[in-house]
mmCIF file of C-alpha atoms in Angstrom:
data_model
loop_
_atom_site.group_PDB
_atom_site.id
_atom_site.type_symbol
_atom_site.label_atom_id
_atom_site.label_comp_id
_atom_site.label_asym_id
_atom_site.label_seq_id
_atom_site.Cartn_x
_atom_site.Cartn_y
_atom_site.Cartn_z
ATOM 1 C CA MET A 149 7.869 21.387 42.066
ATOM 2 C CA SER A 150 7.550 20.978 38.336
ATOM 3 C CA SER A 151 5.573 19.279 35.623
ATOM 4 C CA ARG A 152 6.673 16.729 33.057
ATOM 5 C CA VAL A 153 5.693 16.483 29.430
ATOM 6 C CA SER A 154 3.064 13.745 29.275
ATOM 7 C CA HIS A 155 2.942 13.585 25.478
ATOM 8 C CA THR A 156 3.110 15.739 22.387
ATOM 9 C CA THR A 157 -0.224 16.280 20.602
ATOM 10 C CA ILE A 158 -0.552 16.786 16.861
ATOM 11 C CA ASP A 159 -3.818 18.019 15.343
ATOM 12 C CA CYS A 160 -4.684 16.217 12.113
ATOM 13 C CA LEU A 161 -7.427 15.186 9.717
ATOM 14 C CA ASP A 162 -6.810 11.404 9.864
ATOM 15 C CA ALA A 163 -5.333 10.254 13.176
ATOM 16 C CA PHE A 164 -4.801 6.645 12.140
ATOM 17 C CA VAL A 165 -3.058 7.354 8.832
ATOM 18 C CA LEU A 166 -0.799 10.034 10.309
ATOM 19 C CA SER A 167 0.114 7.933 13.374
ATOM 20 C CA GLU A 168 1.059 5.040 11.073
ATOM 21 C CA TRP A 169 3.257 7.352 8.991
ATOM 22 C CA TRP A 170 5.036 8.742 12.046
ATOM 23 C CA LYS A 171 5.606 5.213 13.437
ATOM 24 C CA ARG A 172 7.662 4.498 10.325
ATOM 25 C CA VAL A 173 9.620 7.735 10.691
ATOM 26 C CA VAL A 174 10.511 7.582 14.404
ATOM 27 C CA GLY A 175 10.230 3.856 15.206
ATOM 28 C CA TYR A 176 7.421 4.261 17.745
ATOM 29 C CA ILE A 177 4.798 1.585 18.425
ATOM 30 C CA ASP A 178 1.138 1.503 19.441
ATOM 31 C CA VAL A 179 0.606 1.746 23.181
ATOM 32 C CA PRO A 180 0.470 -1.864 24.453
ATOM 33 C CA GLY A 181 -3.140 -2.889 25.080
ATOM 34 C CA ASP A 182 -4.479 0.136 23.182
ATOM 35 C CA PRO A 183 -3.956 -0.481 19.459
ATOM 36 C CA ASN A 184 -4.745 2.247 16.962
ATOM 37 C CA GLU A 185 -7.334 1.341 14.348
ATOM 38 C CA VAL A 186 -8.844 2.869 11.225
ATOM 39 C CA GLY A 187 -11.594 5.283 12.242
ATOM 40 C CA HIS A 188 -10.135 6.186 15.651
ATOM 41 C CA ASP A 189 -10.197 9.948 16.095
ATOM 42 C CA GLU A 190 -7.345 9.773 18.626
ATOM 43 C CA CYS A 191 -4.272 7.606 18.072
ATOM 44 C CA MET A 192 -1.292 7.515 20.422
ATOM 45 C CA ILE A 193 2.117 6.044 19.644
ATOM 46 C CA LEU A 194 4.969 5.367 22.036
ATOM 47 C CA ASP A 195 8.764 5.300 21.946
ATOM 48 C CA PRO A 196 9.521 1.827 23.347
ATOM 49 C CA SER A 197 12.862 3.073 24.729
ATOM 50 C CA SER A 198 12.095 6.421 26.359
ATOM 51 C CA GLY A 199 8.328 6.173 26.820
ATOM 52 C CA HIS A 200 7.723 9.482 24.995
ATOM 53 C CA ARG A 201 4.291 9.542 23.369
ATOM 54 C CA LEU A 202 2.836 11.300 20.345
ATOM 55 C CA LEU A 203 -0.938 11.759 20.285
ATOM 56 C CA PHE A 204 -2.722 12.428 16.999
ATOM 57 C CA ILE A 205 -6.154 14.028 17.394
ATOM 58 C CA GLU A 206 -8.580 14.660 14.553
ATOM 59 C CA VAL A 207 -9.830 18.223 14.390
ATOM 60 C CA GLY A 208 -12.387 19.828 12.116
ATOM 61 C CA GLU A 209 -10.015 22.458 10.795
ATOM 62 C CA LEU A 210 -6.223 22.581 10.797
ATOM 63 C CA ARG A 211 -4.354 25.690 11.820
ATOM 64 C CA PRO A 212 -1.523 26.926 9.565
ATOM 65 C CA ALA A 213 1.334 24.415 9.359
ATOM 66 C CA SER A 214 4.025 26.849 10.434
ATOM 67 C CA GLY A 215 2.937 26.961 14.060
ATOM 68 C CA ARG A 216 5.079 27.934 16.981
ATOM 69 C CA ILE A 217 6.030 24.391 18.038
ATOM 70 C CA HIS A 218 7.456 21.583 15.914
ATOM 71 C CA LEU A 219 9.541 18.431 16.313
ATOM 72 C CA ASP A 220 13.294 18.370 15.671
ATOM 73 C CA LEU A 221 14.481 14.867 14.799
ATOM 74 C CA ALA A 222 18.094 13.718 15.183
ATOM 75 C CA PRO A 223 19.009 10.411 13.497
ATOM 76 C CA ASN A 224 19.977 7.542 15.798
ATOM 77 C CA ASP A 225 21.889 5.349 13.387
ATOM 78 C CA ARG A 226 22.763 7.394 10.308
ATOM 79 C CA ARG A 227 23.829 10.836 9.185
ATOM 80 C CA ARG A 228 21.430 13.754 8.802
ATOM 81 C CA ASP A 229 21.426 13.722 5.008
ATOM 82 C CA ASP A 230 20.774 9.960 4.885
ATOM 83 C CA GLU A 231 17.840 10.420 7.266
ATOM 84 C CA ILE A 232 16.463 13.250 5.131
ATOM 85 C CA GLU A 233 16.530 10.950 2.080
ATOM 86 C CA ARG A 234 14.819 8.143 4.048
ATOM 87 C CA VAL A 235 12.015 10.377 5.341
ATOM 88 C CA ILE A 236 11.415 11.971 1.938
ATOM 89 C CA ALA A 237 11.115 8.439 0.491
ATOM 90 C CA LEU A 238 8.394 7.815 3.112
ATOM 91 C CA GLY A 239 6.426 10.792 1.797
ATOM 92 C CA ALA A 240 7.742 13.890 3.592
ATOM 93 C CA LEU A 241 7.937 17.089 1.564
ATOM 94 C CA GLU A 242 10.840 19.527 1.649
ATOM 95 C CA VAL A 243 9.832 22.945 2.997
ATOM 96 C CA ALA A 244 13.175 24.706 3.503
ATOM 97 C CA ASP A 245 16.784 23.576 3.234
ATOM 98 C CA ARG A 246 18.753 25.227 6.042
ATOM 99 C CA ARG A 247 21.913 23.097 5.604
ATOM 100 C CA ASN A 248 25.202 24.984 5.349
ATOM 101 C CA ALA A 249 28.333 24.248 3.324
ATOM 102 C CA ASP A 250 30.270 23.470 6.534
ATOM 103 C CA GLY A 251 27.849 20.620 7.388
ATOM 104 C CA THR A 252 25.868 22.487 10.034
ATOM 105 C CA GLY A 253 22.188 23.293 9.727
ATOM 106 C CA TRP A 254 18.988 21.337 9.198
ATOM 107 C CA MET A 255 16.148 20.719 6.781
ATOM 108 C CA VAL A 256 12.535 21.686 7.386
ATOM 109 C CA LEU A 257 10.078 19.080 6.087
ATOM 110 C CA ALA A 258 6.328 18.510 6.206
ATOM 111 C CA ASP A 259 4.502 15.281 7.013
ATOM 112 C CA PRO A 260 1.641 14.084 4.769
ATOM 113 C CA GLU A 261 -0.799 16.533 6.434
ATOM 114 C CA GLY A 262 1.570 19.498 6.236
ATOM 115 C CA ASN A 263 2.877 19.538 9.833
ATOM 116 C CA HIS A 264 6.399 20.919 9.831
ATOM 117 C CA PHE A 265 9.366 19.189 11.459
ATOM 118 C CA CYS A 266 13.139 19.432 11.123
ATOM 119 C CA ILE A 267 15.918 16.921 10.737
ATOM 120 C CA VAL A 268 19.110 18.030 12.445
ATOM 121 C CA ARG A 269 22.572 16.469 12.588
ATOM 122 C CA SER A 270 23.120 13.269 14.525
ATOM 123 C CA ASP A 271 25.004 13.348 17.845
ATOM 124 C CA GLU A 272 28.020 11.853 16.060
ATOM 125 C CA GLU A 273 27.989 14.587 13.406
ATOM 126 C CA ARG A 274 27.822 17.301 16.066
ATOM 127 C CA ALA A 275 30.738 15.686 17.944
ATOM 128 C CA GLU A 276 32.831 15.694 14.773
ATOM 129 C CA THR A 277 32.676 19.497 14.566
ATOM 130 C CA ALA A 278 32.965 20.218 18.293
#
């Protein structure tokens, strides 16, 4: 017997604004029949392909941004560095550049509320060095 991951929850100060930002980053959509609206204190978004869900919940006080769990994003249709540029243009902030001269590594970024996430190499980039 085992469990499955139902969704990933992100504590935030403004659930609607942060869910809208992440929709632009990862291409998720509102859950059909349950649209997110300004003022909602819980907003869920859904990957239309895999069904994975991100839930944004407003909390009174945020814990430190460098928590023990974060998202690692791998680009679907571009290279890592191109995806980093795209996400920074959407408003992400660079936290730490862990890219190496040989093309390996990742970049740590923060979303508009300071939640950390990483952008790693695409599957194609990893295959090139395998």
